[in-house]
Coordinates of C-alpha atoms (C1' of nucleotides) in Angstrom, one line a residue:
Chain A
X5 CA 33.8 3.8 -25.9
X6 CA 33.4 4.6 -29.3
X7 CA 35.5 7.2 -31.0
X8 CA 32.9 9.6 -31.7
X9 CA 34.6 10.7 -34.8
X10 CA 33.5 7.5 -36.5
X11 CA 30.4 7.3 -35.3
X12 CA 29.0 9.2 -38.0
X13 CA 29.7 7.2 -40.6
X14 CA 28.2 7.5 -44.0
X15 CA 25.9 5.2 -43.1
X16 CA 23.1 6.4 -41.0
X17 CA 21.6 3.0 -41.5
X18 CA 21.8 1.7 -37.5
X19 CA 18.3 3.3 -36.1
X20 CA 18.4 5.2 -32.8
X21 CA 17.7 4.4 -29.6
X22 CA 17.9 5.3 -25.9
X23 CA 20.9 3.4 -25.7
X24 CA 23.2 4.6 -28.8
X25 CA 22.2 8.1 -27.7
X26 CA 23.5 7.7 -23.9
X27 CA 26.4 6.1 -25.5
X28 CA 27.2 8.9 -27.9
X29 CA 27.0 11.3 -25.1
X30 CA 29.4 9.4 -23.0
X31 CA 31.6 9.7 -25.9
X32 CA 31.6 13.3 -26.7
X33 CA 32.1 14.2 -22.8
X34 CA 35.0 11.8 -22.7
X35 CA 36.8 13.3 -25.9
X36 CA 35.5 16.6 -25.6
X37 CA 34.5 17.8 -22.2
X38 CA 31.1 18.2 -20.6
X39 CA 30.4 21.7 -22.5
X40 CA 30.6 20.4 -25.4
X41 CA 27.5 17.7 -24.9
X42 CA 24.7 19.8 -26.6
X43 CA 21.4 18.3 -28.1
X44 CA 22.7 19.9 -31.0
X45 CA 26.3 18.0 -31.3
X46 CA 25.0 15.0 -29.7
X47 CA 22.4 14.7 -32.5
X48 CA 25.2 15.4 -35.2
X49 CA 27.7 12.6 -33.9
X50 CA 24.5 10.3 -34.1
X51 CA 23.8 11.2 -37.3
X52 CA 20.4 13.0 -36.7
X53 CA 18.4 16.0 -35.8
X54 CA 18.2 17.6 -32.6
X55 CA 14.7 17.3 -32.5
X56 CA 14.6 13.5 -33.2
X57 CA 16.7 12.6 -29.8
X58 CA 13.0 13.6 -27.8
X59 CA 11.9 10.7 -29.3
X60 CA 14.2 8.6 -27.0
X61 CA 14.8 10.6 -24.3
X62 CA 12.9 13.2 -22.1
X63 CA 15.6 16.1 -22.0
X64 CA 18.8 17.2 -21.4
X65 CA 18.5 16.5 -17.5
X66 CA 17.2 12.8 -18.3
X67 CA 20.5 12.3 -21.0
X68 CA 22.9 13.7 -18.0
X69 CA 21.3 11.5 -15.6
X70 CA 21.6 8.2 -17.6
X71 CA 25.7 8.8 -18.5
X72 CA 25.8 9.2 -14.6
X73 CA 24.1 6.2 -14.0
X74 CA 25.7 4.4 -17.2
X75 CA 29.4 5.3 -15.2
X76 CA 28.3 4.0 -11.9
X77 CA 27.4 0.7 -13.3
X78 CA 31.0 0.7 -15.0
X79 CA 32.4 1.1 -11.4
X80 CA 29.6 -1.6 -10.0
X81 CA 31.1 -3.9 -12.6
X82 CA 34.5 -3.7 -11.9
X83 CA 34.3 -3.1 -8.3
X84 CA 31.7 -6.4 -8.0
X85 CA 34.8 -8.9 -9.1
X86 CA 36.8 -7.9 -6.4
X87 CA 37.3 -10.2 -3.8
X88 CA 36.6 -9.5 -0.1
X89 CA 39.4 -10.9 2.1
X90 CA 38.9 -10.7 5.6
X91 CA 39.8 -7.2 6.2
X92 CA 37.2 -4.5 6.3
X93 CA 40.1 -1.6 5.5
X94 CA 41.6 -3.7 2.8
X95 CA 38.6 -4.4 1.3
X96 CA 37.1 -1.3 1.3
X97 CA 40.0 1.1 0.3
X98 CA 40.7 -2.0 -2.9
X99 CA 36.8 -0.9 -3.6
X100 CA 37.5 2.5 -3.1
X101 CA 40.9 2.6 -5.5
X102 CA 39.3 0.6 -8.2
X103 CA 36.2 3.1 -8.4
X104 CA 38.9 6.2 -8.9
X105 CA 40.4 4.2 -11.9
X106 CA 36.9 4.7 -13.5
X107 CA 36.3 7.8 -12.8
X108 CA 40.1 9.1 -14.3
X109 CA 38.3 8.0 -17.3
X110 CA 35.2 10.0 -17.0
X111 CA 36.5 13.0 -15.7
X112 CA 33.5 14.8 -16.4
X113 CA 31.0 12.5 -14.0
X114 CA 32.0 14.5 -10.9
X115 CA 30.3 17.2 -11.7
X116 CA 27.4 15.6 -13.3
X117 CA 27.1 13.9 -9.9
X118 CA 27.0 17.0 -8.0
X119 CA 24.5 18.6 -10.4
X120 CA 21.7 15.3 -10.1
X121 CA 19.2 15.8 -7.3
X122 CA 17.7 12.7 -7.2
X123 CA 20.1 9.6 -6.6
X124 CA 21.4 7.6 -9.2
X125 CA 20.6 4.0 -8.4
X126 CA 23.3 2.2 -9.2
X127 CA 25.4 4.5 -6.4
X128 CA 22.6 3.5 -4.1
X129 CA 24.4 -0.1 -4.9
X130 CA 27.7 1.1 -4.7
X131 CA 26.9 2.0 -1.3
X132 CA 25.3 -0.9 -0.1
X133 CA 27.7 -2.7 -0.8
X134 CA 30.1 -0.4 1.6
X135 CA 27.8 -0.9 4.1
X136 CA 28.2 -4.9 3.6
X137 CA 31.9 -4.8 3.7
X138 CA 32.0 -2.1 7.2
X139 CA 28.8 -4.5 9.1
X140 CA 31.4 -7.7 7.9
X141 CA 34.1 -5.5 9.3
X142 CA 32.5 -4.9 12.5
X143 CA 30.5 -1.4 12.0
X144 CA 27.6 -0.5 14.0
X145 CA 24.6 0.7 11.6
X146 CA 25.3 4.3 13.2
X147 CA 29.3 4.7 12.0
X148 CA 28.7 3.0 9.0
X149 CA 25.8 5.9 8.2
X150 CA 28.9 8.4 9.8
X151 CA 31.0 6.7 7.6
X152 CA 29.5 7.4 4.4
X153 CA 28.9 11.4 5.0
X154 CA 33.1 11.3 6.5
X155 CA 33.7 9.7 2.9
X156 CA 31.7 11.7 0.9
X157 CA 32.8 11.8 -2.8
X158 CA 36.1 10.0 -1.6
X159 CA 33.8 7.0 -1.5
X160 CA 33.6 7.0 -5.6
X161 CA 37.4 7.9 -5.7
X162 CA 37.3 11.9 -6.5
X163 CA 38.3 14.8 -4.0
X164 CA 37.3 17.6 -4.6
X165 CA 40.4 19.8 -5.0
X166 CA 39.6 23.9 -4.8
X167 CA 41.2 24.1 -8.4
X168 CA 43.4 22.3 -10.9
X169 CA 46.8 23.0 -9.5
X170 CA 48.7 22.6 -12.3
X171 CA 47.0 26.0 -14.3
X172 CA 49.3 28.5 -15.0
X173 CA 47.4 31.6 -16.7
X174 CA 47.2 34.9 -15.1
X175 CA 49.7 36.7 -12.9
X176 CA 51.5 34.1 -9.8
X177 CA 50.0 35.2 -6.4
X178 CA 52.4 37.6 -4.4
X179 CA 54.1 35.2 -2.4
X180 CA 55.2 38.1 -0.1
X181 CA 52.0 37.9 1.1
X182 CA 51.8 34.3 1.8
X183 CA 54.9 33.1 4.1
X184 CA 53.5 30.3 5.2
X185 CA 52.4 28.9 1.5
X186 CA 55.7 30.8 0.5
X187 CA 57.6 28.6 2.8
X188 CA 55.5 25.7 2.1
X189 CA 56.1 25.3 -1.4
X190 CA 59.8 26.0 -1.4
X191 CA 60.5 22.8 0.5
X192 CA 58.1 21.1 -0.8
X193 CA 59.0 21.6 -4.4
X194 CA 62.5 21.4 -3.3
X195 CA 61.9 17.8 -2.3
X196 CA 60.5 16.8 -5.1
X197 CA 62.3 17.3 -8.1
X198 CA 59.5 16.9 -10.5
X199 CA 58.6 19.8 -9.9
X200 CA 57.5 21.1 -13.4
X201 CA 54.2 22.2 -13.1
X202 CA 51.5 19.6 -11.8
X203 CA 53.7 18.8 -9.0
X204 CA 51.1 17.2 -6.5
X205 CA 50.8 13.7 -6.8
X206 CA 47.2 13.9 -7.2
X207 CA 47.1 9.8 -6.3
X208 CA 49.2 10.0 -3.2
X209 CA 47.5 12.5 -2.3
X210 CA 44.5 11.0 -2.4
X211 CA 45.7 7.9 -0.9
X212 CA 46.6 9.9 2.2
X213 CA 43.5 11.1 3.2
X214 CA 41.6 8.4 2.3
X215 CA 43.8 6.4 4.8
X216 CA 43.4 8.7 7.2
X217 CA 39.6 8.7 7.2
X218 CA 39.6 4.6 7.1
X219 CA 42.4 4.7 10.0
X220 CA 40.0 7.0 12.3
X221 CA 37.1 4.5 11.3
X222 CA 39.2 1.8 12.6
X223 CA 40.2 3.4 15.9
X224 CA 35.6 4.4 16.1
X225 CA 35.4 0.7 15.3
Chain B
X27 CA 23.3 42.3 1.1
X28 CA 20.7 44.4 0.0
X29 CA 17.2 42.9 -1.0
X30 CA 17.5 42.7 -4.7
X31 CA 14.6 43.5 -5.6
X32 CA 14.6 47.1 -4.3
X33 CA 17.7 47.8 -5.9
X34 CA 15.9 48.3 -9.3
X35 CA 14.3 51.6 -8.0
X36 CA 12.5 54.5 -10.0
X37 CA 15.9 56.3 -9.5
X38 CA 18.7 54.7 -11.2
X39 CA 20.6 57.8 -10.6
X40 CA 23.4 55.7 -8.7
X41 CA 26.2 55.4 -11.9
X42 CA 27.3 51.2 -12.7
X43 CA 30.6 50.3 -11.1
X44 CA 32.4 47.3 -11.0
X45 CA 31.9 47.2 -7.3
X46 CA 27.5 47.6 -7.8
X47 CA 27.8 44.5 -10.3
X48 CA 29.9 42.2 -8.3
X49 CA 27.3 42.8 -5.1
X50 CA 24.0 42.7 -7.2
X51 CA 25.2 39.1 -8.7
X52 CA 25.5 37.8 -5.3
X53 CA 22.5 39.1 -4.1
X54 CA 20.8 37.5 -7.4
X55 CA 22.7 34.3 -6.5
X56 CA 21.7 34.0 -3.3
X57 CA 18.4 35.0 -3.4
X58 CA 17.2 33.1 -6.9
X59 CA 20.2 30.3 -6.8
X60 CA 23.0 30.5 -9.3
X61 CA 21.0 30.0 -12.6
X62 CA 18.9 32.9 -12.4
X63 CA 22.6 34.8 -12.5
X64 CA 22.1 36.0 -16.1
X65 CA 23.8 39.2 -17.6
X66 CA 20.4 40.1 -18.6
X67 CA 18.6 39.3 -15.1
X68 CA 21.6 41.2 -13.6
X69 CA 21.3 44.2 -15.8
X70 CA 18.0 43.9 -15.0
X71 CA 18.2 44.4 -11.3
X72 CA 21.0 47.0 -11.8
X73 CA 19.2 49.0 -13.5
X74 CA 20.6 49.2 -17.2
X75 CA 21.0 47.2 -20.3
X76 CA 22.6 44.1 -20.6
X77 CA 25.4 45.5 -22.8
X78 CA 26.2 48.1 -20.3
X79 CA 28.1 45.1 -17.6
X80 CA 30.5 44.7 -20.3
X81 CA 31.9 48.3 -20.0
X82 CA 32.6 47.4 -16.3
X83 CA 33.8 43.6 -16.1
X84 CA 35.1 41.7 -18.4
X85 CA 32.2 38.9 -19.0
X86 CA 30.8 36.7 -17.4
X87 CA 33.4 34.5 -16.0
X88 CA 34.9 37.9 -14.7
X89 CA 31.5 38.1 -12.3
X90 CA 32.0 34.9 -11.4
X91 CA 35.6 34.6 -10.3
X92 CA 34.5 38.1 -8.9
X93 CA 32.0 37.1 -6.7
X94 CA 34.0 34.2 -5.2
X95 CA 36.7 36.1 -4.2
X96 CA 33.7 38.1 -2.6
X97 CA 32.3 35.1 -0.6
X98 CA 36.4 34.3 0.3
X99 CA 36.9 37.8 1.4
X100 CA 33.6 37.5 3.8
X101 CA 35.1 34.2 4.8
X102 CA 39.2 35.6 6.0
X103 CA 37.1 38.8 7.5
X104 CA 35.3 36.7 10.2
X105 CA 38.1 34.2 10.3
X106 CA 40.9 36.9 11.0
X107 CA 38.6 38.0 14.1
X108 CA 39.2 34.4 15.7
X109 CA 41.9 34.1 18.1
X110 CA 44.5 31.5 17.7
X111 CA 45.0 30.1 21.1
X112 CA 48.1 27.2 22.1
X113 CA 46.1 24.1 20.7
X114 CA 46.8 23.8 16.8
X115 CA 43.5 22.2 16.6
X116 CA 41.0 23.8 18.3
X117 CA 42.2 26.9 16.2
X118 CA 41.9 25.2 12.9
X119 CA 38.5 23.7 13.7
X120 CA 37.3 27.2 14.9
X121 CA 38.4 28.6 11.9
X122 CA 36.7 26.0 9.5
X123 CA 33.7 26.0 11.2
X124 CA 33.5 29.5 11.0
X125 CA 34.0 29.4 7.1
X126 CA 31.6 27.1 7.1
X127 CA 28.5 29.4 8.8
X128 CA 29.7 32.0 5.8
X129 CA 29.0 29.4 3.4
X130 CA 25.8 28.2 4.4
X131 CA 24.6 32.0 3.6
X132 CA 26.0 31.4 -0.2
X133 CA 25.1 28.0 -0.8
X134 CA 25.8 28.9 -4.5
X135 CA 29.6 29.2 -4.1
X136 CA 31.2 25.8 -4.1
X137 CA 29.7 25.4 -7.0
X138 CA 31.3 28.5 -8.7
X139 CA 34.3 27.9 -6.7
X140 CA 34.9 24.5 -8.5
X141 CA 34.5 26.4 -11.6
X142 CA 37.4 28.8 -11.5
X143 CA 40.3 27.5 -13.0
X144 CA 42.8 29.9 -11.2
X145 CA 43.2 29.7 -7.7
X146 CA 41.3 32.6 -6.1
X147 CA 43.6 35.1 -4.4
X148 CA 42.0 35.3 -1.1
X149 CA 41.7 31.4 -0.6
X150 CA 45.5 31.5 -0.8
X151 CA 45.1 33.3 2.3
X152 CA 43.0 31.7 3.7
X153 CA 45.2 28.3 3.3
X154 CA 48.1 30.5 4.2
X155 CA 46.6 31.0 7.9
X156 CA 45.8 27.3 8.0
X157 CA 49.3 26.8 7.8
X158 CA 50.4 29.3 9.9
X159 CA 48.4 27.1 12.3
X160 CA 49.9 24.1 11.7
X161 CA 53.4 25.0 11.5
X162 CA 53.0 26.6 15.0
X163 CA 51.3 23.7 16.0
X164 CA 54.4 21.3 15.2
X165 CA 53.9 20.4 11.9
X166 CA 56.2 19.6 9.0
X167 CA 55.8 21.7 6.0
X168 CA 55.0 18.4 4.2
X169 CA 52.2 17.8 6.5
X170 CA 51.1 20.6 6.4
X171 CA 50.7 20.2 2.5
X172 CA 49.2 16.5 2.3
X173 CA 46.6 18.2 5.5
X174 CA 46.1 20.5 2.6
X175 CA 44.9 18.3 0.6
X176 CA 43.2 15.9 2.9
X177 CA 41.1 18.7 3.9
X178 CA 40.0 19.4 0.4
X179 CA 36.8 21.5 0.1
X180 CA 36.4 20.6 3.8
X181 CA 39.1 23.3 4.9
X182 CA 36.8 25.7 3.5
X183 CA 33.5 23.9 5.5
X184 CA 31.8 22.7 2.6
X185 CA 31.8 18.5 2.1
X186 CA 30.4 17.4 -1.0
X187 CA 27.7 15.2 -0.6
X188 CA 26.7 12.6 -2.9
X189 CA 23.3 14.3 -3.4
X190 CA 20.4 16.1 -1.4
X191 CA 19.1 13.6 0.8
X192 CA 15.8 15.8 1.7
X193 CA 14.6 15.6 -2.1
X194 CA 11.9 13.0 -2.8
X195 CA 10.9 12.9 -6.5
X196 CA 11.1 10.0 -8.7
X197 CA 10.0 6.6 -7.7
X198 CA 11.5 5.8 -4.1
X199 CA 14.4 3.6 -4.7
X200 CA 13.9 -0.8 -4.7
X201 CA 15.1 -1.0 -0.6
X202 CA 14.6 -5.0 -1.3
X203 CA 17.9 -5.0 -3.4
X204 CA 19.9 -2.9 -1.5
X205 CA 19.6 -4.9 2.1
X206 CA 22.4 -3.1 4.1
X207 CA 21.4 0.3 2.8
X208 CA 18.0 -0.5 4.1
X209 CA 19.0 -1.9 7.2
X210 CA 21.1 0.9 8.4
X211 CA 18.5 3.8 7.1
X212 CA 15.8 1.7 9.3
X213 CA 18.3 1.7 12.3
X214 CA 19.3 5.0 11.9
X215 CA 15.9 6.5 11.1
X216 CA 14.6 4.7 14.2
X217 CA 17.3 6.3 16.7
X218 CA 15.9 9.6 15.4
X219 CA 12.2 10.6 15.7
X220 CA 12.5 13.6 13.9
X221 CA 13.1 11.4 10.8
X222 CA 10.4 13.3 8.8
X223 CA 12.7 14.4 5.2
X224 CA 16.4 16.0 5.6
X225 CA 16.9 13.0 8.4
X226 CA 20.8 13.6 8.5
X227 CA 22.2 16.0 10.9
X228 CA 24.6 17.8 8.3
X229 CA 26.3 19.8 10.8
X230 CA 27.1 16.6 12.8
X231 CA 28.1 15.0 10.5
X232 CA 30.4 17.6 9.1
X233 CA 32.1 17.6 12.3
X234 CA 32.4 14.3 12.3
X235 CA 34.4 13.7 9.3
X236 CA 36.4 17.3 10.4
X237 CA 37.9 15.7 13.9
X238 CA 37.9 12.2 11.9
X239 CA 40.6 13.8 9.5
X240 CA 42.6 15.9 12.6
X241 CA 42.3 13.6 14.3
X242 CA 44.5 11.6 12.1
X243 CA 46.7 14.5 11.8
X244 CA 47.3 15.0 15.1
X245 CA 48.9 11.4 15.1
X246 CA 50.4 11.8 12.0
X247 CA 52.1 15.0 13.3
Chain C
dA22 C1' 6.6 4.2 -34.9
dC23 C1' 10.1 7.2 -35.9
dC24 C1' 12.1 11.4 -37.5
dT25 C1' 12.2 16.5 -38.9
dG26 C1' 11.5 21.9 -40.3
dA27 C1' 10.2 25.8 -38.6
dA28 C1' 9.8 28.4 -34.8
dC29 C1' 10.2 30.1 -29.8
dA30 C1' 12.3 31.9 -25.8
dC31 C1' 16.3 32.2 -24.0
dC32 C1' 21.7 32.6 -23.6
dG33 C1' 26.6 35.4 -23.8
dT34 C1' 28.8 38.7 -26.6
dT35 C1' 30.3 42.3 -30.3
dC36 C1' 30.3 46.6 -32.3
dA37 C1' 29.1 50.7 -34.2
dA38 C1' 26.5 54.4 -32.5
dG39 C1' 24.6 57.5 -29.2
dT40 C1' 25.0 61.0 -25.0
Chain D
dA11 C1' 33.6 58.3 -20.1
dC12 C1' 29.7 55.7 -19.9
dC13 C1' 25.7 53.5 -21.9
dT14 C1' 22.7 51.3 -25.5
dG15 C1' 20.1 49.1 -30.0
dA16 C1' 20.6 46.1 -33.2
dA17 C1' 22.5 41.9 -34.4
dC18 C1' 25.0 37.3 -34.2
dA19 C1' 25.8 32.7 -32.9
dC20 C1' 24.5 29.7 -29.9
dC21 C1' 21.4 27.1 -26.4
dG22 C1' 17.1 23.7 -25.0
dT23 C1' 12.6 22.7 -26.4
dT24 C1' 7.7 22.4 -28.7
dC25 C1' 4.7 21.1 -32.1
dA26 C1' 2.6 20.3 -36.2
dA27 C1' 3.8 17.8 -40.1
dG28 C1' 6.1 14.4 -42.8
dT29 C1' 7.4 9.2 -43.8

DNA sequence: ACCTGAACACCGTTCAAGT
DNA sequence: ACCTGAACACCGTTCAAGT
């Protein structure tokens, strides 16, 4: 992607069009977070006025649904060169794995996910080609439908977490209330030296209970 | 909750308190969805100016972090009721399903829950009794942390689907290029007569990816 | 065909002023 | 102590008008 900061140039020579606007976008919610995407700034890196974007798109809604569907065709891309191999786990968790990569980088397409109502296409591909790997593996129609609601966003490589642990604003919790967290986080911390702030390891974790979803599909297989 | 809409009465003798806020913005929420929650609608129903909330909370993330901790508090109130029992997983399932018929009444609040960037006192709580379970079921304290996360949004009895699967606008999806998706839908849809729109069984399959993951615990433990 | 200026209806929020 | 009017800086969007 782009730095947006170049992208205005002096030069406002390059004429727009659907796709240098969905591009642009993509840019300024990498770099600068999904609240900062406005017609308004959008427009600005483009090197235009709000009002012209109409031209090429319909509306907000329709700009947030193409940068969702423009990062689920990064993830069918990558995810399309991997090879199968004959195991169903393997190849499914490789999928899995290499779809979280893409999404570190967009860290904003979660949420834009949630927020879509109609599906986006290309994750109708991603999934079909889930279903191909788990029927390969062995799966009846029935778990691999199971399957896909168990997964849930852990299909595309996020979990959703209850909130960023790794935050510190606002007064700590009173621990005296919580023993069993109290307790928790002492050893755990304890064992873990790291333990400066962010001290999950947001990957392992991950890697856990995706492995423990996939081992329980095994055992249902 | 009272109906909002009889809460802006000729009367609006009753003073504005922090408490009045909090419990007209969920009623708004619930009732109109979470984007009708404006300061102004809220004022509205409240029976004042919009300038008037500000003497009371904060701003608007205030309201919101507010009325989280007001959907959690509903949440450890029914789930403190619950009795425990000997088997460490029949008591945490009980518990998450119970969290989870609380949520279905504020369908609003994952959302806002994924919003708040400090952890929200009472969910701290809440996770605290989860491990109180699971210690006195037999588990480490580091299992008890990576269950922690496994569980996700799930502990709280919410999964995060990919989309709606009852909305149909737009053009209906290609089915010819997606030839496992389509297989499996006919398959499944065909096992279920009452395939007329929402065709999944969310609650089903909630539970199904809930014993799926303790399930794997239990081994694990 | 492509872009824009002016304008509209909405946001959240501040602040000096009222009771 | 509690509430408000007027105002500000921002949204997304429309539409008639420019090139």
């Amino acid at each position: 992607m782009a730095k947006v900061t170049t992208e205005s140039a002096p030069q406002p020579r390059i004429p727009l069009s659907r796709d240098r606007v969905v591009r642009a976008a993509v840019g300024i919610a990498d770099e600068q977070g999904l609240a900062a995407l406005t017609m308004r700034r959008l427009a600005e890196v483009v090197g235009a006025e709000a009002m012209s974007l109409y031209y090429h798109v319909s509306n907000k809604e329709d700009i947030l649904d193409s940068i969702a569907e423009y990062v689920m065709q990064e993830i069918n891309d990558v995810v399309d060169k991997l090879d199968k191999g004959p195991d169903w786990k393997q190849a499914v968790r490789a999928r899995i794995l290499a779809a979280r990569e893409v999404l570190l980088r967009h860290k904003w397409a979660p949420a834009v996910f949630e927020t879509r109502k109609n599906p986006i296409p290309p994750v109708l591909r991603y999934h079909d080609g889930l279903i191909g790997l788990m029927r390969a593996g062995g799966f009846s129609n029935d778990l691999c439908h199971h399957a896909l609601h168990a997964l849930g966003s852990r299909a595309l490589g996020f979990s959703q977490e209850l909130f960023d642990a790794g935050d510190d604003e606002g007064p700590p919790p009173d621990l005296a209330q919580l023993p069993n967290l109290a307790g928790m986080l002492m050893e755990v911390v304890h064992d873990d030296p790291d333990s400066t702030i962010g001290w999950c390891d947001d990957q392992f974790e991950f890697e856990f209970g995706l492995d423990l979803i996939l081992d329980g599909l095994e055992r249902r297989r």
